Structure formats: C-alpha cells, structure tokens
Coordinates of C-alpha atoms and ligand atoms in Angstrom, one line a residue:
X1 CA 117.6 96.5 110.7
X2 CA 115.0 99.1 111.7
X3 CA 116.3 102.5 111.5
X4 CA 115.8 103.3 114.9
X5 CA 118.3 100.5 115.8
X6 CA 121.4 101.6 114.1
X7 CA 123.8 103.1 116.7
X8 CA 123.5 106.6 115.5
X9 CA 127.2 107.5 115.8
X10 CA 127.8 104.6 113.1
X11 CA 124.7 106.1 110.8
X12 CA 126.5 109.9 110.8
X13 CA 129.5 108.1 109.5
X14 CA 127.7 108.2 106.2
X15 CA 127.4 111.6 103.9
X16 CA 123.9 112.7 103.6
X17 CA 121.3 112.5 102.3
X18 CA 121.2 109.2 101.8
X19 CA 118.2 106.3 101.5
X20 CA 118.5 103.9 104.0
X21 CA 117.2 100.7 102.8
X22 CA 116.4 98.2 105.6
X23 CA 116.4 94.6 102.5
X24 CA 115.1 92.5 106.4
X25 CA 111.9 94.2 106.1
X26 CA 112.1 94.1 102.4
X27 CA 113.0 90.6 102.8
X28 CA 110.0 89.7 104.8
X29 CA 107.7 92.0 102.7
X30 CA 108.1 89.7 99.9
X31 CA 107.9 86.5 101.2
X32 CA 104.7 87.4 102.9
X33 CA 103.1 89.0 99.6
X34 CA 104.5 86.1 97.7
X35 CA 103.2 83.5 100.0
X36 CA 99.9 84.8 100.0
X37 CA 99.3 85.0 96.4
X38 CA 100.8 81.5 95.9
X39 CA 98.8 80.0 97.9
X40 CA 96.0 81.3 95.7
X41 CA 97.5 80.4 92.0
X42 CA 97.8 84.3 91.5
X43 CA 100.8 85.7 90.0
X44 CA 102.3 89.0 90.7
X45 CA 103.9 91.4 88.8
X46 CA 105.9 93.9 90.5
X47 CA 105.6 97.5 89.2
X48 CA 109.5 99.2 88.5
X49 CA 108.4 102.3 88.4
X50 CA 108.2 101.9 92.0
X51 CA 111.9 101.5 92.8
X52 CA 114.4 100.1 90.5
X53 CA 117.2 100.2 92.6
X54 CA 119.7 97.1 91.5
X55 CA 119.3 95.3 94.6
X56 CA 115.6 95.6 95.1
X57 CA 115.3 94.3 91.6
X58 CA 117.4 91.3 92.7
X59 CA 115.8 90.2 95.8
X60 CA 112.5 90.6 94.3
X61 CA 113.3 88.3 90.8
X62 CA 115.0 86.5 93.3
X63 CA 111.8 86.1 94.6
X64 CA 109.8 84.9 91.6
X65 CA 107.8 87.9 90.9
X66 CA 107.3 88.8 87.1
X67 CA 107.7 92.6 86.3
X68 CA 105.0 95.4 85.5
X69 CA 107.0 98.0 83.0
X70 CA 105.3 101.4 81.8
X71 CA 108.8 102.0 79.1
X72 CA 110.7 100.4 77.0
X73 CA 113.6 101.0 79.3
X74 CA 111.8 99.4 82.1
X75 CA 111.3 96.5 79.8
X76 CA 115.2 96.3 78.9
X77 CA 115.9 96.7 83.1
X78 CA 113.4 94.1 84.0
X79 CA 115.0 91.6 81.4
X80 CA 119.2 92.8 82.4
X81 CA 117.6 92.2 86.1
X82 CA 116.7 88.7 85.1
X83 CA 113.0 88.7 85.0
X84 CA 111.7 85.9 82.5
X85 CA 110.3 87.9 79.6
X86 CA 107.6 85.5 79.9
X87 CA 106.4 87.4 83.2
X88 CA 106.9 90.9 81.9
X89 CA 104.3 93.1 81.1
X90 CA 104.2 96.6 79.3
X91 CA 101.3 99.2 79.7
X92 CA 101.4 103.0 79.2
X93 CA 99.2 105.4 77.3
X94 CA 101.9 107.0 75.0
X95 CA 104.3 103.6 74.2
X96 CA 106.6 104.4 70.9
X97 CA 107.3 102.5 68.1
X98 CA 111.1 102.3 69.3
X99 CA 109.6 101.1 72.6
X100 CA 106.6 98.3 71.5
X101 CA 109.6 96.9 68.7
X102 CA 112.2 96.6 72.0
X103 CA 109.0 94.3 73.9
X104 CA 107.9 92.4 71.0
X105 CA 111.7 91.2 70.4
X106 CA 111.6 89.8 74.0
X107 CA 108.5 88.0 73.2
X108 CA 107.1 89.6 76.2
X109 CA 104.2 88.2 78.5
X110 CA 101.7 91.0 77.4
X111 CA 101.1 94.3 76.3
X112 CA 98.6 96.4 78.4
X113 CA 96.9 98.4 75.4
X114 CA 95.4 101.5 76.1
X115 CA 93.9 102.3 72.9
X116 CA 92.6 101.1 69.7
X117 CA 94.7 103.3 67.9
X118 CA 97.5 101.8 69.7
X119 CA 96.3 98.0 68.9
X120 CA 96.5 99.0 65.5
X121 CA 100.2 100.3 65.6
X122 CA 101.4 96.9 67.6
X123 CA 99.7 94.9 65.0
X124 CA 101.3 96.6 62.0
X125 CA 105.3 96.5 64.4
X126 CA 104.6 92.8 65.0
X127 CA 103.9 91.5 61.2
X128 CA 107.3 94.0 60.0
X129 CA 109.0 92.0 62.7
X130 CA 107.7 88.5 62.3
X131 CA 106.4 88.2 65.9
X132 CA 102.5 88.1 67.2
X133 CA 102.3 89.6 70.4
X134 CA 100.0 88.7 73.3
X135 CA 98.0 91.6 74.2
X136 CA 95.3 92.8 77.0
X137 CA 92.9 95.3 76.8
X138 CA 93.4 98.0 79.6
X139 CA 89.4 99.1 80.4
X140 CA 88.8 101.9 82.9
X141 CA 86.3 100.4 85.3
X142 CA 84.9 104.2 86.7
X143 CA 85.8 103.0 90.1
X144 CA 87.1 105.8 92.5
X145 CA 90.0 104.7 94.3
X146 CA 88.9 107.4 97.2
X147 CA 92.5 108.5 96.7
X148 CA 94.8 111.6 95.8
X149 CA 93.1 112.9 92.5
X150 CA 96.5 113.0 90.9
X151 CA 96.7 109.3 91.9
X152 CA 93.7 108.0 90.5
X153 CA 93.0 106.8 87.5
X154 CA 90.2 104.7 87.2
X155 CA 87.6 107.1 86.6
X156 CA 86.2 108.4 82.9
X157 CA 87.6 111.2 83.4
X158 CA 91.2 109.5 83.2
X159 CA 93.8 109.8 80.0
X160 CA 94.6 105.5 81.0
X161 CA 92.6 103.0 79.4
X162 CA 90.3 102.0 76.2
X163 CA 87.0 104.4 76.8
X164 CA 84.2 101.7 77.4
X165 CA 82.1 103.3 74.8
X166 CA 84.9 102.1 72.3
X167 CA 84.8 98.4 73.7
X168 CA 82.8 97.2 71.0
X169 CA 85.3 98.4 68.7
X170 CA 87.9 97.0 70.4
X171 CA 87.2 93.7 69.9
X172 CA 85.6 93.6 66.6
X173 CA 89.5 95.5 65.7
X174 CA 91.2 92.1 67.9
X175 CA 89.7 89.8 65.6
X176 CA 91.3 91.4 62.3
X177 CA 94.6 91.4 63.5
X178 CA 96.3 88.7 62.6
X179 CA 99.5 89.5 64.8
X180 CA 97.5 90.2 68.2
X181 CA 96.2 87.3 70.5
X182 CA 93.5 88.6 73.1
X183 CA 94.6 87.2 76.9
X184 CA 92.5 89.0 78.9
X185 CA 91.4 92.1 80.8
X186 CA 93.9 94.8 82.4
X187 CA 92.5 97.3 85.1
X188 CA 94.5 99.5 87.6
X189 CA 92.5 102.1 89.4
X190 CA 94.7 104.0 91.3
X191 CA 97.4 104.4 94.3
X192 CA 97.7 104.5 97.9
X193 CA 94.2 102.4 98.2
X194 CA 93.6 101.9 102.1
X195 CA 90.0 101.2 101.6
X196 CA 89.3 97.6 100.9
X197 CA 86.0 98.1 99.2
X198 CA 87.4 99.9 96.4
X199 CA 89.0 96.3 95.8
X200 CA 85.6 94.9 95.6
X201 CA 83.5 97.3 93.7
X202 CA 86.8 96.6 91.2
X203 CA 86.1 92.9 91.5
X204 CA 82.4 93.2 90.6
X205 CA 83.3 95.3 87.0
X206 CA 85.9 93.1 86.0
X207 CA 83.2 90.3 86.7
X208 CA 80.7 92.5 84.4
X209 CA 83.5 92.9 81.7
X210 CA 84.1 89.7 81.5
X211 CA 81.1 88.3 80.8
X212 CA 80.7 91.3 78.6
X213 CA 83.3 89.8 76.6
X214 CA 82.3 86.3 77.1
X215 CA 79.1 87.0 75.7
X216 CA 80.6 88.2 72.6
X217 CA 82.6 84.7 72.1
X218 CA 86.0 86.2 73.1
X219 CA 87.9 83.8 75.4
X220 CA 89.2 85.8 78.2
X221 CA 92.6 83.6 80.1
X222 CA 93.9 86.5 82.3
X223 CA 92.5 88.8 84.3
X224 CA 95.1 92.0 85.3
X225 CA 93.6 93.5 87.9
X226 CA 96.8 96.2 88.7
X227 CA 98.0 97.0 91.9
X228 CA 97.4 99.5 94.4
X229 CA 97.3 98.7 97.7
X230 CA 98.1 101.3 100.1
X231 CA 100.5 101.2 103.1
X232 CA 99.9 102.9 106.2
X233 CA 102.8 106.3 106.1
X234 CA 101.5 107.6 109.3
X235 CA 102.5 104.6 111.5
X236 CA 105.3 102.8 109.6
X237 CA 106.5 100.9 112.4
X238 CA 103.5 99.8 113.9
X239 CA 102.5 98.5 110.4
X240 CA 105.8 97.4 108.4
X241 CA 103.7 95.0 106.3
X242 CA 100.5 95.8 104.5
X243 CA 98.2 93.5 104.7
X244 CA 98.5 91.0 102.0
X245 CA 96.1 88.5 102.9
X246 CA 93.1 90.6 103.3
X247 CA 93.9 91.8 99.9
X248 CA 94.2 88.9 97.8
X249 CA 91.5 87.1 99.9
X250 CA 88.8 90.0 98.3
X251 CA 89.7 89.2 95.3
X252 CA 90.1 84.8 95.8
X253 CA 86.5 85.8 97.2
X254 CA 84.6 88.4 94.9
X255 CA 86.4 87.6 91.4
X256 CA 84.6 85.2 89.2
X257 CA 86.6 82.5 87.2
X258 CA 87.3 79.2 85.8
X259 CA 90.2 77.1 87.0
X260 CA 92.0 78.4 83.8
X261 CA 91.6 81.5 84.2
X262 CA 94.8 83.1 85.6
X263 CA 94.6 86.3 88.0
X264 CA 97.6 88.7 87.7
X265 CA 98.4 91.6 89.9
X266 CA 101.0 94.9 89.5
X267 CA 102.1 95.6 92.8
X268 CA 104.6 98.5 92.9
X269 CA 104.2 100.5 96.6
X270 CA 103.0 98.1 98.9
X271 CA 105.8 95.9 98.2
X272 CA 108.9 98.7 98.6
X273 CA 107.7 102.1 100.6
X274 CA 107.8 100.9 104.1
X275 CA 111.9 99.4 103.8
X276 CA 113.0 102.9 102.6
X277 CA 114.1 105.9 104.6
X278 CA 115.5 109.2 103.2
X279 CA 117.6 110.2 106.1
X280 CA 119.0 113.6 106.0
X281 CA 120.8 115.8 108.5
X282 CA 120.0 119.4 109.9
X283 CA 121.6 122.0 108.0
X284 CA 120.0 125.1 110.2
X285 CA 117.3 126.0 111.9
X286 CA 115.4 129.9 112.3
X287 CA 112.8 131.5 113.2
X288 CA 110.3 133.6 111.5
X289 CA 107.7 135.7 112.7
X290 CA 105.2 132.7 113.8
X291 CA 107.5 129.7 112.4
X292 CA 110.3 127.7 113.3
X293 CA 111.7 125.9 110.4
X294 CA 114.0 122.8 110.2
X295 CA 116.1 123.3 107.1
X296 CA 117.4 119.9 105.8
X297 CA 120.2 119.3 103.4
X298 CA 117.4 116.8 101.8
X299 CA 114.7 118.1 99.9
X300 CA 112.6 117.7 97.1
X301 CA 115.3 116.8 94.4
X302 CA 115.9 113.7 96.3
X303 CA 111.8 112.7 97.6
X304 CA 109.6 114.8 95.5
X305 CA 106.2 112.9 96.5
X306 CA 105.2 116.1 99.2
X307 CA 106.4 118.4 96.5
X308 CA 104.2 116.8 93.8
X309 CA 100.7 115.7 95.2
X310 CA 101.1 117.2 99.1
X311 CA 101.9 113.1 100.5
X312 CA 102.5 112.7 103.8
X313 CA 105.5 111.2 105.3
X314 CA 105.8 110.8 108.8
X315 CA 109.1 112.4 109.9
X316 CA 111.5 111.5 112.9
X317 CA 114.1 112.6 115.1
X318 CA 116.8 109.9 114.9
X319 CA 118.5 109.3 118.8
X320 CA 116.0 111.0 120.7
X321 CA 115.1 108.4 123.6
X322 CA 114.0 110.4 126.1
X323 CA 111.2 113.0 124.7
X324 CA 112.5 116.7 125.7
X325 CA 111.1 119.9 124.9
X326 CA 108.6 119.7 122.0
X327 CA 108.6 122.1 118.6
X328 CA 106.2 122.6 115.9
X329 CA 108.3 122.7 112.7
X330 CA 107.8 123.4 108.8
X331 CA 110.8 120.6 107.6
X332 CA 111.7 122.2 104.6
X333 CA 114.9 121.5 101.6
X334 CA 117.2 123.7 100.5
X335 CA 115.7 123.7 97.1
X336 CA 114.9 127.3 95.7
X337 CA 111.3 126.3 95.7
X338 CA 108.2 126.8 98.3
X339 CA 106.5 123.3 97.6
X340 CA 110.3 122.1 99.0
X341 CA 108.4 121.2 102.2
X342 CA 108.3 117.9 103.7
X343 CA 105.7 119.1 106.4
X344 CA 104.2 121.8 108.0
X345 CA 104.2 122.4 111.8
X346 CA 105.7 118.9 112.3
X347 CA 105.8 117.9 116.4
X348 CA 109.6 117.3 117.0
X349 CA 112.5 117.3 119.7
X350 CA 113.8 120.1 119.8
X351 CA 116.4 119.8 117.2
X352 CA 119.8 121.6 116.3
X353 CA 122.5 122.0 113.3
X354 CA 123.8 118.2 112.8
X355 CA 121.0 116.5 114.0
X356 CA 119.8 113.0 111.9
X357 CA 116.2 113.4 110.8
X358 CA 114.3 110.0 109.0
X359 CA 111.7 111.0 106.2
X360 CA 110.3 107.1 106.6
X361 CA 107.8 105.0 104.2
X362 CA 110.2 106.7 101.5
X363 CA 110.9 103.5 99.4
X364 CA 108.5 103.7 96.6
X365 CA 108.5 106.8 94.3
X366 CA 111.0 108.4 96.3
X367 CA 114.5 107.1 94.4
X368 CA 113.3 106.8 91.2
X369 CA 111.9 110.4 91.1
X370 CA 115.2 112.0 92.6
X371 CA 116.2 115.0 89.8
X372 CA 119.5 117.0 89.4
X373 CA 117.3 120.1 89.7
X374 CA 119.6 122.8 91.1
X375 CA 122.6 120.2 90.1
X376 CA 122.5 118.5 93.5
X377 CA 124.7 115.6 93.9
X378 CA 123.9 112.1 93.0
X379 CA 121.5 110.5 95.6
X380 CA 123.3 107.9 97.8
X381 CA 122.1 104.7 99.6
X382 CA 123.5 102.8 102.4
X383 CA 122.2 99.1 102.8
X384 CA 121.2 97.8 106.3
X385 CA 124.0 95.0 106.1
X386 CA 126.4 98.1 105.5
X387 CA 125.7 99.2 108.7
Ligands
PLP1 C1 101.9 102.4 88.8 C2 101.3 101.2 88.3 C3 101.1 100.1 89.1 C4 101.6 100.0 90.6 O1 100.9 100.9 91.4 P1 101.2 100.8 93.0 O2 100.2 101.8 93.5 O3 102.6 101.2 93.2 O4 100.9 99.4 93.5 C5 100.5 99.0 88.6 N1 100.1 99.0 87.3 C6 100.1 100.1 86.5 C7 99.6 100.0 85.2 C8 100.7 101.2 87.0 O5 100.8 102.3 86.2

C-alpha cells in the first residue's frame, strides 16, 4: 500500500526510523520489468548490491530473475536466496582469491573480469580446483552516462573495466587458458541513467566491440550490457514504475545479433528504489539566524545516498491533507556530521516534535548502506502487509 494510505495513527505505532517497504508496488515492478524482457528473449540479472533485504530477494528469485553479485558474499546470498547458480554473475575490480574459489565451486553463470591480470589469477584458481569457469570481458565503452560523476563509470577515466588499449591482449591471453571459456562482452556505464540516448550510444559500441571480436575469430554468445536505468526521485508517485519497455525496446532495436546470441541485463535501482521509504519522525525543530531546520531521528547512518554524492530525495509530510502554512526547511540527522542533510530549504507544512516525515524513492542503496556510525540502533522495516 502506498505510503500515503496507511492510517497514520496505525504507522506511529511502529518505532522509528524504519523503511517502509510497499512489496504491491515491488510486486508490480517486477512483473512489469520481467514481462518486458521476456517478451524479448532477454534475461535479467538483478544487482544485490541494490537491496538485499531477505524478502526482496525472495519475491524477485520468486520471480525468475538471475542475480548480478560484486562479492563473494553476494555470491553465497544470491545462492542461500535460491538463485540458480547458473544465472549468477560475479564482477568487481578488486575480487580475492577467497572470493573467485567461493564462485567457481558454484559453477557460476560467469565471471565479469576486469583485468587481464585478473584472467590470469581465475585461470590459475580454476585448474587448482578442477573447474573451468565461464568468463566475460568487462570493456569500458567511454560512454558518459550524463550522470553523478561518482556514479559513472563508463568513461577512460574509470578504475572498472579492461582498458581498450589492452583488448588485444585480452584475447590473445583467453586463448591460452585452458580453464577460461570466453561468453561474451560485459559493459555497465553508470547509475541513475534518465536519458535514453546514453542506452543507444552504448548499443552502438557494444555493436563495434563485437565485431571487433568477431573479426578476430572469437565467438561472442552473450552480450552483458549492465543496468542502469534511472527512476524518476522527484515525482515518485506520479511515476512508480520506470519505464521498462522503452528501455529494453532501445536495445531489441539498436543492438546487433544473431538468434544465438543472448542479451543479459544487471538491473539493481530501477527494480527496488521507488517501493522503499525511510520514514522517520520529528525529533525538534529551531531556528537559526536565517534557517529553520527539521531535525529527524533518521539520518545519514540509516540513508547515506545525500550524504555521499548530494542525491535528491523528495521528502514528505506524512497526514497533511489540507496544505497549511508553508516552511523552507534544511531536514537534517542527528548524526555529528554536516553532510547529515537530507535537503536544504525543503517546502514543508509546517511541522512540529512527533510529526511522520517519508524520505521516499529510498529502496535502493538506502538499506544496504545503513552503518552503526555513532552506534545507532539496528535499522528496522515494517512490510506493507504488516500494516
Ligand atoms: C551496480 C551495478 C549494477 C546495477 O546498477 P543500477 O544502477 O542499480 O541498475 C549493474 N552492474 C554492475 C556491474 C554494477 O556494479
């Protein structure tokens, strides 16, 4: 149930902060996503790094999506959460031994390799443990994602990804190992992507790498292009849903293929940010000089995304039906930090101690990147069918 539906007497019956996690729009989310990707033969992967809450993991193997993993943790949760190894994949610039030794065991789908050097060290694991392991080559496709710098990474500049200048190398490395089998191409360019035509410049340099590859007599069977998509956080319940269709239609449309080539995505963000909510509750408000602030007994230990790279979140007065007196407000934590800000001069009702305030869109990267920082309590959920 939408947030704004809950009888608000029944929603202060639960401590906060908590995440509110609406699993009908969740629900809907992926059956859309899935449906539209079906319909073209594409699979989808979805990124845990995104939320790996137990029951999002469930609905969404429930679901029949693989699972994108960046440690060897992820790997182990995406194979306790019932994800068929055979849909897992593993990418990361910095995997361990300890960490490539757990994936190869699982006989996983495929390793996303970000380095020759690394190539090397997977090749060497999977002969000590008797295994060959299916592997694609993560290429940086210099397309800017238009996005966040600190979400991009696409571009040369980037730590992800084999440098193209070491392509050659690459593949002439591929062919000596003896425990590696080349599947394809991986690309992921970045986060938060509203801009369709960053999809399509990425469609035309996975079509050039391709028959880069082709050329050289190397049979190419998937093509990872990552995830990505954005979803819209200023207007969350105007647009529940990102767009699915248009997205996998640029692709159906721009990537270049045989029948048996296989088209794989990583969706992480567009699948969970929109079902989330980090609802929190006034603690005090003051103030300053030329400020009023809104302090919140939420803050940046339990959503860090403003914190980290400045993200918006659109923020809400929970039971205010008819719109009274306007404030600007900076929202701010109670974290002994001044990035513990969830916005500046934020138009809101005017609010007072014990008020419900929804940080919304706060479903992907909010959860997993909750810290103890200042040894604040455990973060807590309630599930729309607890309501
Ligand atoms: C984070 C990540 C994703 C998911 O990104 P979203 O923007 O959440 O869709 C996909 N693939 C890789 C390799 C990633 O690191």
């Amino acid at each position: 149930m939408n947030i704004h539906k809950i009888d608000l007497n029944r929603l202060k019956e639960f401590e906060t902060p908590f995440y509110y996690y609406d699993l009908d729009l969740l629900d809907e989310t992926l059956s859309r996503a899935k449906a539209s990707a079906d319909k073209r033969g594409f699979h989808v992967h979805y990124a845990l790094k995104a939320n790996f809450n137990a029951r999002v993991l469930n609905l969404i193997q429930s679901k029949g999506f693989g699972a994108d993993c960046v440690s060897g943790n992820e790997v182990q949760k995406s194979i306790d959460s019932g994800f068929p190894a055979s849909q897992i994949t593993f990418a990361g610039v910095g995997k361990s031994d300890k960490e490539i030794e757990l994936a190869l065991n699982h006989q996983i789908f495929a390793f996303n390799v970000e380095s020759i050097q690394e190539l090397l060290v997977i090749n060497e694991l999977a002969g000590k443990n008797n295994v060959k392991a299916q592997v694609s080559l993560r290429i940086n496709p210099n397309v800017d994602a238009h996005t966040h710098h600190y979400i991009t990474t696409g571009l040369d500049e980037n730590k992800f990804g084999v440098p193209n200048s070491e392509l050659e190398k690459a593949a002439s490395v591929l062919r000596e190992c003896e425990n590696l089998e080349l599947l394809g191409l991986h690309f992921h360019v970045g986060s938060q992507i509203t801009d369709i035509n960053v999809f399509k410049s990425l469609c035309v340099k996975v079509n050039e790498w391709k028959s880069w590859f082709e050329e050289r007599g190397t049979t190419i069977k998937v093509l990872n292009v990552g995830g990505g998509l954005g979803v819209d956080y200023h207007n969350p319940d105007g647009n529940p849903i990102a767009d699915f269709e248009a997205y996998f239609e640029v692709f159906d449309k721009f990537l270049e293929r045989t029948p048996q080539q296989e088209v794989h995505f990583e969706l992480g963000r567009a699948l969970v940010a929109q079902f989330g909510s980090l609802i929190s509750k006034v603690l005090y408000t003051k103030s300053g000089v030329k400020k009023n602030f809104l302090i919140l007994d939420a803050g940046m230990t339990e959503l860090m995304r403003p914190a980290l790279y400045q993200a918006y979140h659109k923020i809400e007065k929970l039971g205010s039906t008819e719109i009274k007196e306007e404030v600007n407000y900076d929202v701010v934590g109670p974290i002994c930090e001044s990035s513990d800000c969830f916005g500046k001069e934020v138009e809101l009702p005017i609010s007072e101690r014990g008020d419900l305030i929804a940080i919304r869109t706060a479903g992907a990267y909010g959860e997993v990147m909750a810290s103890r920082y200042n040894l604040r309590e455990e973060i807590r959920f309630v599930y729309s069918d607890e309501v």
